[in-house]
Amino acid sequence: MDFEALKKYSALHPKPAGLALQYGTAGFRSKAEQLDHVVFRMGLLAVLRSKAVTATIGIMVTASHNPEEDNGVKLIDPLGEMLHPSWEEYATQLANAEEQELQKVITEICQKAAVNLHKDASVFIGRDTRPSSEKLSQSVIDGIQVLGGQYHDYGLVTTPQLHYMVCCQNTQGQYGKATLEGYYEKLSKAFMELIKQSHCSGESQRHLKIDCANGIGALKLSEMKPYFPQEVAIHIYNDGTKEKLNHLCGADFVKVHQKPPGGLDMKPNERCCSFDGDADRIVYYYKDTAGHFHLIDGDKIATLISIFLKEFLAKVKQDFKLAVVQTAYANGNSTRYLQDTLKVPVHCVKTGVKHLHHKAQEFDVGVYFEANGHGTVLFSKAAETKIRQLVKEEKDDEKREAAKMLENMIDLINQTVGDAVSDMLVIEAILALKGLTVQQWDALYTDLPNRLLKVQVADRRVIDTTDAERRALTPPGLQEKIDALVKKYKLSRAFVRPSGTEDVVRIYAEADTQENADALAHEVSLAVFYLADEI
Ligand SMILES: CC(=O)N[C@H]1[C@@H](OP(=O)(O)O)O[C@H](CO)[C@@H](O)[C@@H]1O
Ligand SMILES: [Mg+2]
């Protein structure tokens, strides 16, 4: 390793003194001007990771749903998964190393992770539409080059597109072609195969209004449009030409505020959806004739997909194990509906896609969604192989047709990570195939009224949790207080946890009425405020 060159280049990307950041729920996130040294060093780390696993690694510059002034960076592992947790720690150490320690920290990582520096390294880079992203991705390239890695810069792509590219590359094309064209072709072909079999898509059923959060989703959807036949009537709003990224729009805004985004005029009963800033999340919604807003979040998306998969998995008669993975933020009524009505097992894990993804890998078919709309479906290798084999060899028509349906679903779903574009197509296909309107989908169950709040405390790390974040271990007395508050209301539940992406503590509450959910969330936030700051 050329430590002289490293020293020289690192000096061009200096770390602000005293700044310490952590590789959180979704990589590093901060104000863009604080991140130059971090992205340079993540370029270095991506090279080391690539050498360690002898595969292409991805690196995405984005801060997803955060304000436009923020930015962030996350690494993508060989099969398109999130970076392995053991390396998150290395990422934090490297990002926080003072200039003079850099060489030592890199050497330590190489020793601990048995990195063979003589191996080749290959890194795929992508970025979102933030004004700061282009310069930051140049700094990533500096980091990669100083350690002699090869790179391919995909430029503007959605986060899930980059995950897809990495997976394609490392499976030697088995997952698809590692180009944008390959992505569009794979998804549009599977989608068209699926909707061929739908009988009931009237003119009004085909229209979908999409709020793209003024982000990358708008660009990529426009690029994809020519791949669809004209009947697919997609209308793009908040395309980034007029307003700021994520400002009063996007999936996170709609979910948190439980109201429609700005910039999208919604007529009664029209099916609409919102992507987030890097297009890895999606939520649906509509306004009824009385003007009431109805949110269809990740839980209801998981439910719709599960209904569909359960039906077709039963038809192929293979005894595949289907399960749904949620987090504590899942609406209580979604969990009840899935378990009690649909009879699908549900598992609860910690917040963050990596935890959901990991759990979902345990099943033949694992559906995972965060309530905020980030999720996908994973098929085990064995299940996928069997389904493809049935399509080719099964003599029984009904079974073979069902297998074909599942095979197209497998190809339409981005199994590497939640993907707003792919999820949207999955949902549109299911609605068309089942002849469901957005209202019928919404009516599967009624969400319990809920409220998500955040409070700022001196140090959010004083809150430690257990039981998939549903109970607080510290500060002392907090859980007892929450238990007492929860008892005051019907059908109630509340929990708190430190955010992994913002300097806040998140509070979630649900109860029988909106007033009660609001009151409970407010009371719990006061308890957090007093008890956390007393330490
Ligand atoms: C309540 C909530 O929506 N939390 C989000 C948010 O994480 P926090 O750790 O809560 O800040 O951002 C994550 C990354 O996008 C996402 O995975 C997660 O679901
Ligand atoms: Mg996102």
XYZ file of C-alpha atoms and ligand atoms in Angstrom:
555
model
C 0.000 0.000 0.000
C 1.281 3.437 -0.917
C 0.969 5.251 2.393
C 2.566 8.408 1.031
C -0.130 8.737 -1.617
C -2.761 7.967 0.995
C -1.446 10.732 3.221
C -1.383 13.190 0.344
C -4.909 12.434 -0.841
C -6.356 12.225 2.612
C -5.089 15.751 3.272
C -7.314 16.875 0.399
C -10.306 15.422 2.261
C -9.561 16.556 5.806
C -11.627 15.469 8.745
C -13.077 18.364 10.767
C -11.439 18.189 14.202
C -13.509 16.536 16.875
C -16.255 15.354 14.526
C -17.440 11.813 15.265
C -20.072 10.060 13.188
C -21.466 6.551 13.299
C -22.395 4.038 10.632
C -26.075 3.918 11.613
C -29.288 2.230 10.477
C -28.545 3.176 6.874
C -24.873 4.178 6.726
C -23.578 7.645 7.560
C -25.931 10.626 7.452
C -25.097 14.213 8.242
C -24.990 17.722 6.838
C -23.368 17.378 3.411
C -20.465 19.706 4.270
C -19.365 17.360 7.058
C -19.082 14.334 4.860
C -16.208 14.822 2.428
C -13.672 12.919 4.536
C -16.255 10.223 5.301
C -17.024 9.447 1.663
C -13.311 9.503 0.736
C -12.648 7.000 3.497
C -15.639 4.867 2.500
C -14.012 4.695 -0.932
C -10.973 3.267 0.862
C -13.104 0.874 2.879
C -15.021 -0.340 -0.187
C -11.679 -1.329 -1.735
C -10.674 -3.226 1.410
C -14.063 -4.945 1.579
C -13.840 -5.872 -2.089
C -10.401 -7.407 -1.551
C -11.599 -9.234 1.567
C -14.550 -10.918 -0.141
C -13.142 -11.034 -3.695
C -16.254 -9.423 -5.150
C -17.623 -6.111 -6.368
C -18.860 -3.796 -3.599
C -21.365 -0.965 -4.028
C -21.211 2.509 -2.596
C -24.214 4.825 -2.741
C -24.178 8.538 -1.983
C -27.620 9.491 -0.670
C -29.459 10.623 2.442
C -32.760 9.106 1.336
C -35.675 11.018 2.906
C -33.515 13.534 4.797
C -33.580 17.233 3.809
C -31.749 18.311 0.683
C -28.873 19.869 2.667
C -27.996 16.506 4.216
C -26.192 13.683 2.570
C -24.980 10.218 3.392
C -23.181 7.152 2.190
C -23.797 3.432 2.457
C -21.929 0.372 1.309
C -23.514 -2.566 -0.491
C -22.298 -6.131 -0.022
C -21.758 -8.665 -2.850
C -25.293 -10.016 -3.230
C -26.810 -6.567 -2.979
C -27.359 -6.777 0.775
C -26.483 -4.121 3.332
C -22.883 -4.061 4.570
C -22.093 -6.862 7.032
C -22.403 -5.629 10.663
C -18.780 -6.524 11.496
C -17.671 -4.037 8.843
C -20.005 -1.305 10.092
C -17.680 -1.061 13.040
C -14.643 -0.712 10.769
C -16.523 1.962 8.845
C -17.097 3.949 12.019
C -13.458 3.570 13.119
C -12.160 4.665 9.744
C -14.521 7.636 9.473
C -13.561 8.902 12.910
C -9.795 8.317 12.763
C -7.729 11.483 13.084
C -5.469 12.181 10.106
C -2.314 10.820 11.745
C -4.076 7.585 12.790
C -5.427 6.735 9.367
C -2.610 4.408 8.360
C -2.784 2.556 11.682
C -6.566 2.092 11.479
C -6.356 0.767 7.912
C -3.603 -1.654 8.873
C -5.674 -2.860 11.824
C -8.745 -3.417 9.649
C -6.632 -5.373 7.163
C -5.347 -7.584 9.964
C -8.667 -8.123 11.703
C -10.574 -8.812 8.502
C -7.752 -10.789 6.846
C -7.671 -8.479 3.823
C -5.260 -9.676 1.158
C -3.945 -6.427 -0.296
C -2.616 -8.155 -3.377
C -6.117 -9.017 -4.576
C -7.965 -6.867 -7.115
C -10.765 -4.583 -6.011
C -13.879 -3.468 -7.839
C -16.420 -0.909 -6.679
C -19.743 0.266 -8.194
C -20.769 3.837 -7.388
C -24.149 5.551 -7.532
C -25.636 8.793 -6.312
C -28.958 10.570 -5.821
C -29.960 14.009 -7.146
C -28.809 16.140 -4.187
C -26.673 19.124 -5.243
C -23.840 17.827 -3.016
C -23.889 14.251 -4.315
C -21.767 14.709 -7.422
C -18.815 16.227 -5.586
C -19.067 13.649 -2.821
C -19.031 10.796 -5.299
C -15.836 12.313 -6.786
C -14.309 12.028 -3.330
C -15.404 8.373 -3.193
C -13.513 7.849 -6.463
C -10.408 9.508 -4.969
C -10.563 7.008 -2.111
C -10.948 4.036 -4.428
C -8.120 5.146 -6.707
C -5.617 5.824 -3.977
C -5.840 2.160 -2.980
C -5.646 1.042 -6.604
C -9.248 -0.196 -6.914
C -11.212 -0.378 -10.168
C -14.535 1.385 -10.252
C -17.618 1.884 -12.359
C -19.577 5.065 -11.740
C -23.265 4.586 -12.577
C -23.906 8.248 -11.802
C -27.540 9.040 -11.033
C -29.350 5.864 -9.962
C -31.865 4.894 -7.306
C -30.414 3.085 -4.304
C -32.122 -0.213 -5.247
C -30.821 0.043 -8.808
C -27.274 0.088 -7.470
C -28.034 -2.903 -5.215
C -29.337 -4.699 -8.299
C -26.178 -3.886 -10.312
C -23.903 -5.229 -7.584
C -25.895 -8.460 -7.367
C -25.912 -8.907 -11.159
C -22.170 -8.385 -11.322
C -21.357 -10.850 -8.555
C -23.693 -13.544 -9.865
C -22.096 -13.290 -13.316
C -25.330 -12.051 -14.807
C -27.569 -14.725 -13.288
C -29.611 -12.084 -11.496
C -29.778 -9.914 -14.617
C -27.665 -7.565 -16.726
C -25.696 -5.021 -14.675
C -26.979 -2.046 -16.674
C -29.946 0.292 -16.326
C -31.310 -1.175 -19.523
C -30.983 -4.646 -18.024
C -32.929 -3.505 -14.962
C -35.720 -1.900 -17.008
C -35.976 -4.888 -19.322
C -36.086 -7.447 -16.540
C -38.786 -5.655 -14.579
C -40.955 -4.582 -17.496
C -40.901 -8.049 -19.052
C -41.956 -9.738 -15.803
C -44.643 -7.093 -15.241
C -46.104 -7.495 -18.709
C -46.136 -11.275 -18.409
C -48.071 -10.920 -15.167
C -50.703 -8.441 -16.262
C -51.347 -10.378 -19.458
C -53.402 -12.673 -17.267
C -55.552 -9.963 -15.709
C -59.065 -9.675 -17.037
C -60.427 -6.706 -15.249
C -58.362 -3.595 -15.730
C -60.808 -0.923 -16.826
C -59.525 2.422 -18.041
C -59.788 4.153 -14.646
C -58.034 1.226 -12.964
C -54.860 1.733 -14.912
C -54.052 5.263 -13.810
C -51.560 5.821 -11.043
C -50.276 9.162 -9.771
C -46.758 9.017 -8.372
C -45.156 11.614 -6.111
C -41.416 11.183 -6.676
C -40.331 13.395 -3.731
C -38.471 15.632 -6.202
C -35.835 12.937 -6.288
C -34.103 10.352 -8.415
C -37.263 8.239 -8.752
C -38.720 10.754 -11.218
C -35.722 10.533 -13.528
C -35.562 6.781 -13.478
C -39.306 6.268 -13.911
C -39.245 8.576 -16.931
C -36.407 6.524 -18.380
C -38.400 3.363 -17.778
C -41.654 4.599 -19.358
C -40.782 3.569 -22.937
C -40.403 -0.017 -21.739
C -44.114 -0.192 -20.903
C -47.060 -0.415 -23.254
C -49.242 2.686 -23.413
C -51.943 1.157 -21.237
C -49.702 1.554 -18.213
C -50.764 5.049 -17.299
C -48.157 6.370 -14.897
C -48.327 10.069 -14.027
C -45.225 11.549 -12.413
C -45.479 14.433 -9.900
C -42.811 16.221 -7.867
C -40.208 15.446 -10.485
C -37.557 17.794 -9.084
C -37.910 20.501 -11.708
C -39.683 22.971 -9.410
C -39.373 22.157 -5.731
C -36.804 20.900 -3.240
C -36.066 17.258 -2.596
C -38.313 15.701 0.084
C -39.812 19.092 0.941
C -43.470 18.602 1.955
C -43.604 15.479 -0.178
C -42.295 11.954 -0.492
C -43.077 8.698 1.292
C -41.652 9.747 4.649
C -43.612 13.012 4.734
C -46.859 11.239 3.831
C -46.334 8.468 6.381
C -45.257 10.679 9.275
C -47.823 13.433 8.738
C -50.543 11.085 7.512
C -51.522 13.549 4.835
C -51.116 13.936 1.059
C -47.943 15.460 -0.367
C -47.875 18.932 -1.866
C -47.662 19.160 -5.636
C -50.092 16.350 -6.405
C -53.751 17.078 -7.004
C -55.753 14.125 -5.853
C -59.315 13.492 -6.993
C -61.601 11.249 -4.911
C -60.782 7.547 -5.129
C -57.723 8.048 -7.322
C -54.886 5.641 -6.595
C -51.724 7.549 -5.681
C -48.338 6.670 -4.246
C -45.181 8.363 -2.983
C -41.533 7.341 -3.304
C -38.848 8.624 -0.966
C -35.746 10.592 -2.039
C -33.694 7.591 -3.188
C -36.686 5.493 -4.302
C -36.318 2.584 -1.932
C -39.607 3.224 -0.135
C -43.200 3.489 -1.273
C -46.574 4.178 0.343
C -49.984 4.309 -1.356
C -52.991 6.471 -0.499
C -56.266 7.910 -1.758
C -58.927 10.395 -0.771
C -62.514 9.150 -0.410
C -65.596 10.980 -1.672
C -66.000 12.652 1.719
C -62.488 14.049 1.359
C -60.911 11.789 4.006
C -57.315 10.778 3.413
C -56.495 7.040 3.585
C -52.888 5.938 3.950
C -51.891 2.478 2.752
C -48.516 1.917 4.336
C -45.846 -0.781 4.267
C -47.917 -3.042 6.531
C -50.821 -3.059 4.111
C -48.439 -3.550 1.188
C -46.977 -6.593 2.979
C -50.518 -7.843 3.577
C -51.557 -7.512 -0.063
C -48.430 -9.281 -1.268
C -48.878 -12.030 1.338
C -52.485 -12.664 0.280
C -51.358 -13.050 -3.301
C -48.363 -15.249 -2.542
C -50.306 -17.436 -0.129
C -52.897 -18.151 -2.792
C -50.377 -19.081 -5.456
C -48.031 -20.967 -3.138
C -51.013 -23.114 -2.130
C -51.728 -23.849 -5.789
C -48.228 -25.215 -6.452
C -48.605 -27.545 -3.432
C -44.973 -27.554 -2.335
C -45.444 -26.834 1.338
C -43.257 -23.731 1.094
C -42.972 -21.803 4.370
C -44.265 -18.243 4.006
C -43.667 -15.682 6.757
C -43.896 -11.926 7.228
C -41.226 -9.907 9.026
C -42.144 -6.579 10.626
C -40.715 -4.132 13.147
C -42.283 -2.706 16.293
C -43.630 0.172 14.152
C -46.032 -2.195 12.367
C -49.619 -1.321 13.091
C -51.091 -3.715 15.675
C -54.062 -4.455 13.451
C -51.822 -5.475 10.557
C -50.088 -8.024 12.755
C -53.442 -9.319 13.988
C -54.838 -9.558 10.470
C -51.804 -11.425 9.144
C -51.666 -13.865 12.048
C -55.328 -14.410 12.870
C -57.176 -13.958 9.577
C -54.566 -14.824 6.984
C -52.811 -17.362 9.240
C -49.350 -16.297 8.150
C -46.644 -16.331 10.840
C -45.283 -12.873 11.723
C -41.870 -12.100 13.213
C -40.807 -8.817 14.797
C -37.204 -7.597 14.532
C -35.235 -4.428 15.213
C -35.673 -1.367 12.963
C -33.487 -1.238 9.869
C -33.727 -3.169 6.666
C -30.703 -5.310 7.400
C -32.506 -6.903 10.360
C -35.662 -7.581 8.381
C -33.739 -8.927 5.416
C -31.710 -11.249 7.600
C -34.798 -12.704 9.290
C -36.696 -13.081 6.007
C -33.861 -15.258 4.677
C -34.919 -17.985 7.120
C -38.055 -18.872 5.134
C -38.851 -20.297 1.702
C -40.696 -17.068 1.049
C -40.082 -14.161 3.418
C -42.089 -10.972 2.979
C -40.619 -8.035 4.866
C -41.770 -4.449 5.121
C -41.191 -1.572 7.466
C -44.399 0.365 8.158
C -42.827 3.309 6.331
C -42.891 1.357 3.072
C -39.413 -0.105 2.794
C -39.531 -3.771 1.956
C -39.418 -6.646 -0.470
C -39.874 -10.401 -0.741
C -37.109 -12.998 -0.546
C -37.369 -16.435 -2.126
C -34.914 -19.081 -0.918
C -32.678 -20.562 -3.597
C -34.436 -23.917 -3.158
C -37.915 -22.401 -3.548
C -36.875 -20.395 -6.579
C -35.283 -23.403 -8.284
C -38.348 -25.553 -7.599
C -40.724 -22.900 -8.957
C -38.685 -22.502 -12.161
C -38.591 -26.267 -12.550
C -42.384 -26.530 -12.183
C -42.831 -23.932 -14.920
C -40.783 -26.099 -17.273
C -41.856 -29.602 -16.317
C -45.193 -29.650 -14.494
C -47.949 -31.456 -16.431
C -50.886 -30.242 -14.331
C -52.058 -27.011 -16.003
C -53.259 -25.232 -12.890
C -50.085 -25.984 -10.980
C -47.869 -24.947 -13.873
C -49.766 -21.698 -14.405
C -49.489 -20.879 -10.697
C -45.761 -21.580 -10.837
C -45.490 -19.273 -13.833
C -47.197 -16.521 -11.897
C -44.730 -16.990 -9.035
C -41.781 -17.092 -11.412
C -42.765 -13.731 -12.891
C -43.183 -12.346 -9.381
C -39.671 -13.526 -8.546
C -38.344 -11.653 -11.579
C -40.359 -8.525 -10.862
C -39.327 -8.285 -7.228
C -35.965 -6.730 -6.413
C -34.785 -9.311 -3.924
C -31.674 -7.373 -2.987
C -33.492 -4.577 -1.108
C -36.774 -2.628 -0.932
C -37.325 -0.890 -4.271
C -40.113 1.646 -4.835
C -40.245 1.051 -8.604
C -40.302 -2.726 -8.321
C -42.728 -2.705 -5.369
C -45.033 -0.356 -7.252
C -45.111 -2.751 -10.208
C -45.700 -5.737 -7.916
C -48.639 -3.931 -6.292
C -50.089 -2.735 -9.590
C -49.862 -6.267 -10.979
C -51.562 -7.803 -7.928
C -54.354 -5.210 -7.933
C -54.954 -5.830 -11.635
C -54.830 -9.621 -11.303
C -57.153 -9.716 -8.329
C -59.393 -6.985 -9.703
C -59.041 -4.986 -6.490
C -59.640 -1.260 -6.175
C -57.536 0.823 -3.826
C -60.540 1.081 -1.490
C -60.994 -2.687 -1.361
C -57.320 -3.117 -0.610
C -57.529 -0.507 2.135
C -60.578 -2.218 3.634
C -58.702 -5.466 4.395
C -58.326 -4.154 7.940
C -58.507 -0.781 9.658
C -55.306 0.681 11.039
C -55.261 1.462 14.730
C -54.853 5.220 15.170
C -51.176 5.903 15.823
C -48.660 8.673 16.265
C -44.927 8.872 15.637
C -43.073 11.664 17.459
C -39.450 12.581 17.987
C -37.742 14.389 20.843
C -34.233 15.677 21.173
C -32.304 14.835 24.335
C -28.724 15.584 25.368
C -27.526 12.084 24.488
C -29.950 9.680 22.865
C -27.645 6.746 23.605
C -28.841 6.746 27.235
C -31.831 4.830 25.882
C -31.137 1.148 25.542
C -33.823 -1.266 24.388
C -34.607 -4.974 24.265
C -37.251 -7.332 22.805
C -36.939 -6.031 19.227
C -36.875 -2.477 20.632
C -40.295 -2.847 22.231
C -39.037 -2.320 25.790
C -36.593 0.193 27.261
C -33.873 -1.114 29.595
C -32.468 2.319 30.407
C -32.798 4.991 31.697
C -34.089 3.445 34.903
C -37.787 3.932 35.477
C -38.646 4.787 31.867
C -40.234 1.449 30.947
C -42.296 1.413 34.168
C -43.533 4.883 33.331
C -44.445 3.866 29.765
C -46.264 0.777 31.094
C -48.313 2.953 33.445
C -49.200 5.410 30.658
C -50.157 2.638 28.235
C -52.572 1.206 30.830
C -54.634 4.392 30.732
C -55.834 3.737 27.165
C -57.612 0.986 25.244
C -55.908 -1.121 22.543
C -52.777 0.818 23.361
C -49.093 0.221 22.855
C -46.080 2.520 23.020
C -42.323 2.260 22.786
C -39.266 4.476 22.406
C -35.876 4.016 20.746
C -32.937 6.163 19.700
C -32.970 6.840 15.964
C -30.128 5.415 13.931
C -30.317 8.160 11.312
C -31.094 11.359 13.232
C -30.073 12.806 16.557
C -33.484 12.144 18.119
C -35.406 9.651 20.204
C -38.446 8.264 18.398
C -41.722 7.690 20.201
C -44.458 5.480 18.804
C -47.937 5.084 20.254
C -51.179 3.536 19.121
C -54.595 3.449 20.777
C -58.316 3.140 20.123
C -58.770 6.743 18.925
C -56.499 9.320 17.296
C -56.902 11.624 20.327
C -55.751 8.828 22.625
C -52.833 7.834 20.401
C -51.760 11.492 20.281
C -52.149 11.919 24.041
C -50.226 8.724 24.792
C -47.390 9.669 22.408
C -47.212 13.109 23.982
C -47.111 11.757 27.547
C -44.430 9.213 26.662
C -42.348 11.915 24.981
C -42.483 13.994 28.172
C -41.344 10.967 30.177
C -38.416 10.478 27.765
C -37.529 14.118 27.924
C -37.366 14.186 31.724
C -35.865 10.781 32.404
C -33.281 10.785 29.604
C -31.978 14.217 30.460
C -31.669 13.426 34.163
C -28.816 11.002 33.589
C -39.407 4.852 12.356
C -38.731 4.864 11.054
O -39.383 5.065 10.027
N -37.398 4.640 11.045
C -36.614 4.620 9.802
C -35.335 5.412 9.947
O -34.558 4.799 10.944
P -34.306 5.405 12.397
O -33.253 4.509 12.986
O -35.638 5.303 13.093
O -33.900 6.825 12.208
O -34.614 5.374 8.727
C -34.188 4.056 8.355
C -33.367 4.165 7.096
O -34.095 4.683 6.031
C -35.398 3.146 8.182
O -34.960 1.856 7.917
C -36.253 3.188 9.451
O -37.433 2.461 9.283
Mg -34.689 5.679 1.227
